[in-house]
């Protein structure tokens, strides 16, 4: 149970933040990948809020959010493929020097999202740890604070 609570807290902290791509982003390619991350954040927040009891469990809404998360995760590779930069971007150069590694982290999120059992609250709670772990694994390696 402690593990579940920690995972949910991790998810919520990853999911916290602005609702849209960073202000001041001018490169449209960078904006698109930030918007994608914000979509991922929003879907994860919906699932995390339910898992954490902040909102009531709703299997239909959870299914919608899970699908949105998996679809968005499936777009990461294509949105990050162009090596574009912007003064406000947090994309690390390692994304493009190690695109295979980056791709496998993106696939990790797709797998984790698809594996979430949204038919019950317990299933949702059990699945969120892997989702949060997938965000963290990629951010640690490929998202640099500037
Ligand atoms: C395969 C790698 C990868 C995965 C998986 C990943 N991210 Fe990201 N994320 C990034 C990178 C790289 C950036 C920085 C992009 C930039 O600033 O150019 C980022 C940025 C973000 C941002 C900031 C967007 C903005 O407007 O600047 C949020 C929010 C975010 N990610 C949430 C998440 C959440 C939540 C998850 C998991 C459900 C997740 N990410 C999974 C690579 C990833």
Short mmCIF file of N, CA and C and ligand atoms in Angstrom, two decimals, residues 20-22 30 33-34 37-38 40-41 44 76 80 89-91 95 102 105-106 109 131 134-135 138-139 142-143, ligand 1:
data_model
loop_
_atom_site.label_atom_id
_atom_site.label_comp_id
_atom_site.label_asym_id
_atom_site.label_seq_id
_atom_site.Cartn_x
_atom_site.Cartn_y
_atom_site.Cartn_z
N UNK A 20 -0.66 24.43 -20.53
CA UNK A 20 -0.24 24.56 -21.92
C UNK A 20 1.27 24.61 -22.01
N UNK A 21 1.75 24.48 -23.24
CA UNK A 21 3.19 24.57 -23.47
C UNK A 21 3.71 25.88 -22.87
N UNK A 22 4.96 25.82 -22.52
CA UNK A 22 5.59 26.98 -21.88
C UNK A 22 5.36 28.28 -22.62
N UNK A 30 8.90 22.68 -31.47
CA UNK A 30 9.10 22.50 -30.02
C UNK A 30 7.76 22.68 -29.31
N UNK A 33 5.70 19.50 -29.48
CA UNK A 33 6.08 18.40 -28.58
C UNK A 33 5.75 18.75 -27.14
N UNK A 34 5.82 20.05 -26.81
CA UNK A 34 5.41 20.46 -25.46
C UNK A 34 3.91 20.26 -25.27
N UNK A 37 3.28 16.72 -24.55
CA UNK A 37 3.60 16.40 -23.15
C UNK A 37 2.49 16.91 -22.23
N UNK A 38 1.92 18.06 -22.56
CA UNK A 38 0.83 18.60 -21.72
C UNK A 38 -0.41 17.72 -21.81
N UNK A 40 -0.29 14.52 -22.32
CA UNK A 40 0.11 13.35 -21.52
C UNK A 40 -0.07 13.67 -20.04
N UNK A 41 0.36 14.88 -19.67
CA UNK A 41 0.22 15.31 -18.28
C UNK A 41 -1.26 15.31 -17.86
N UNK A 44 -2.66 11.82 -17.48
CA UNK A 44 -2.08 11.20 -16.29
C UNK A 44 -2.69 11.80 -15.02
N UNK A 76 5.07 10.30 -29.20
CA UNK A 76 6.30 10.94 -28.69
C UNK A 76 7.43 10.85 -29.71
N UNK A 80 9.29 14.13 -31.44
CA UNK A 80 10.63 14.50 -30.98
C UNK A 80 11.72 14.20 -32.01
N UNK A 89 13.13 25.39 -24.27
CA UNK A 89 13.03 23.92 -24.32
C UNK A 89 13.87 23.28 -23.22
N UNK A 90 13.36 22.17 -22.72
CA UNK A 90 14.12 21.36 -21.75
C UNK A 90 14.58 20.05 -22.38
N UNK A 91 14.50 19.96 -23.69
CA UNK A 91 14.94 18.75 -24.36
C UNK A 91 16.46 18.64 -24.29
N UNK A 95 18.65 13.26 -26.49
CA UNK A 95 17.50 12.73 -27.24
C UNK A 95 17.96 12.32 -28.64
N UNK A 102 15.96 6.90 -26.39
CA UNK A 102 14.79 7.75 -26.19
C UNK A 102 13.52 7.01 -26.64
N UNK A 105 12.34 4.46 -24.19
CA UNK A 105 11.64 5.07 -23.04
C UNK A 105 10.22 5.46 -23.44
N UNK A 106 10.05 5.93 -24.67
CA UNK A 106 8.71 6.28 -25.14
C UNK A 106 7.84 5.02 -25.22
N UNK A 109 6.48 3.95 -21.93
CA UNK A 109 5.25 4.63 -21.48
C UNK A 109 4.03 4.04 -22.19
N UNK A 131 3.32 3.81 -14.81
CA UNK A 131 3.17 5.01 -15.65
C UNK A 131 4.10 6.12 -15.14
N UNK A 134 7.63 5.45 -15.87
CA UNK A 134 8.01 5.66 -17.28
C UNK A 134 8.27 7.14 -17.56
N UNK A 135 7.48 8.01 -16.95
CA UNK A 135 7.72 9.46 -17.11
C UNK A 135 9.10 9.78 -16.54
N UNK A 138 12.29 8.60 -18.45
CA UNK A 138 12.65 9.39 -19.63
C UNK A 138 13.12 10.78 -19.22
N UNK A 139 12.38 11.41 -18.32
CA UNK A 139 12.77 12.77 -17.91
C UNK A 139 14.17 12.81 -17.33
N UNK A 142 16.51 12.41 -20.45
CA UNK A 142 16.39 13.21 -21.67
C UNK A 142 15.77 14.59 -21.49
N UNK A 143 15.42 14.93 -20.25
CA UNK A 143 14.85 16.26 -20.03
C UNK A 143 15.80 17.00 -19.11
C1 LIG B 1 10.33 9.24 -24.01
C2 LIG B 1 10.58 10.35 -23.15
C3 LIG B 1 9.49 10.94 -22.30
C4 LIG B 1 8.46 10.31 -21.63
C5 LIG B 1 8.14 8.82 -21.58
C6 LIG B 1 7.73 11.34 -20.95
N1 LIG B 1 8.26 12.58 -21.21
FE1 LIG B 1 7.57 14.36 -20.58
N2 LIG B 1 9.07 15.33 -21.55
C7 LIG B 1 10.09 14.71 -22.24
C8 LIG B 1 11.02 15.72 -22.74
C9 LIG B 1 12.27 15.45 -23.54
C10 LIG B 1 10.52 16.96 -22.33
C11 LIG B 1 11.11 18.36 -22.64
C12 LIG B 1 10.59 18.84 -23.99
C13 LIG B 1 11.09 20.22 -24.37
O1 LIG B 1 11.07 21.13 -23.50
O2 LIG B 1 11.49 20.41 -25.53
C14 LIG B 1 9.29 16.69 -21.58
C15 LIG B 1 8.48 17.66 -21.02
C16 LIG B 1 7.34 17.41 -20.27
C17 LIG B 1 6.48 18.43 -19.71
C18 LIG B 1 6.66 19.94 -19.89
C19 LIG B 1 6.01 20.38 -21.21
C20 LIG B 1 6.13 21.87 -21.45
O3 LIG B 1 5.10 22.54 -21.67
O4 LIG B 1 7.26 22.40 -21.44
C21 LIG B 1 5.49 17.78 -19.00
C22 LIG B 1 4.34 18.43 -18.24
C23 LIG B 1 5.73 16.36 -19.14
N3 LIG B 1 6.86 16.17 -19.93
C24 LIG B 1 4.95 15.38 -18.54
C25 LIG B 1 5.16 14.00 -18.72
C26 LIG B 1 4.38 12.98 -18.04
C27 LIG B 1 3.27 13.25 -17.02
C28 LIG B 1 4.85 11.78 -18.51
C29 LIG B 1 4.40 10.39 -18.15
C30 LIG B 1 2.99 10.08 -18.11
C31 LIG B 1 5.92 12.06 -19.46
N4 LIG B 1 6.08 13.42 -19.55
C32 LIG B 1 6.63 11.10 -20.15
C33 LIG B 1 10.23 13.37 -22.45
C34 LIG B 1 9.37 12.37 -22.00
#
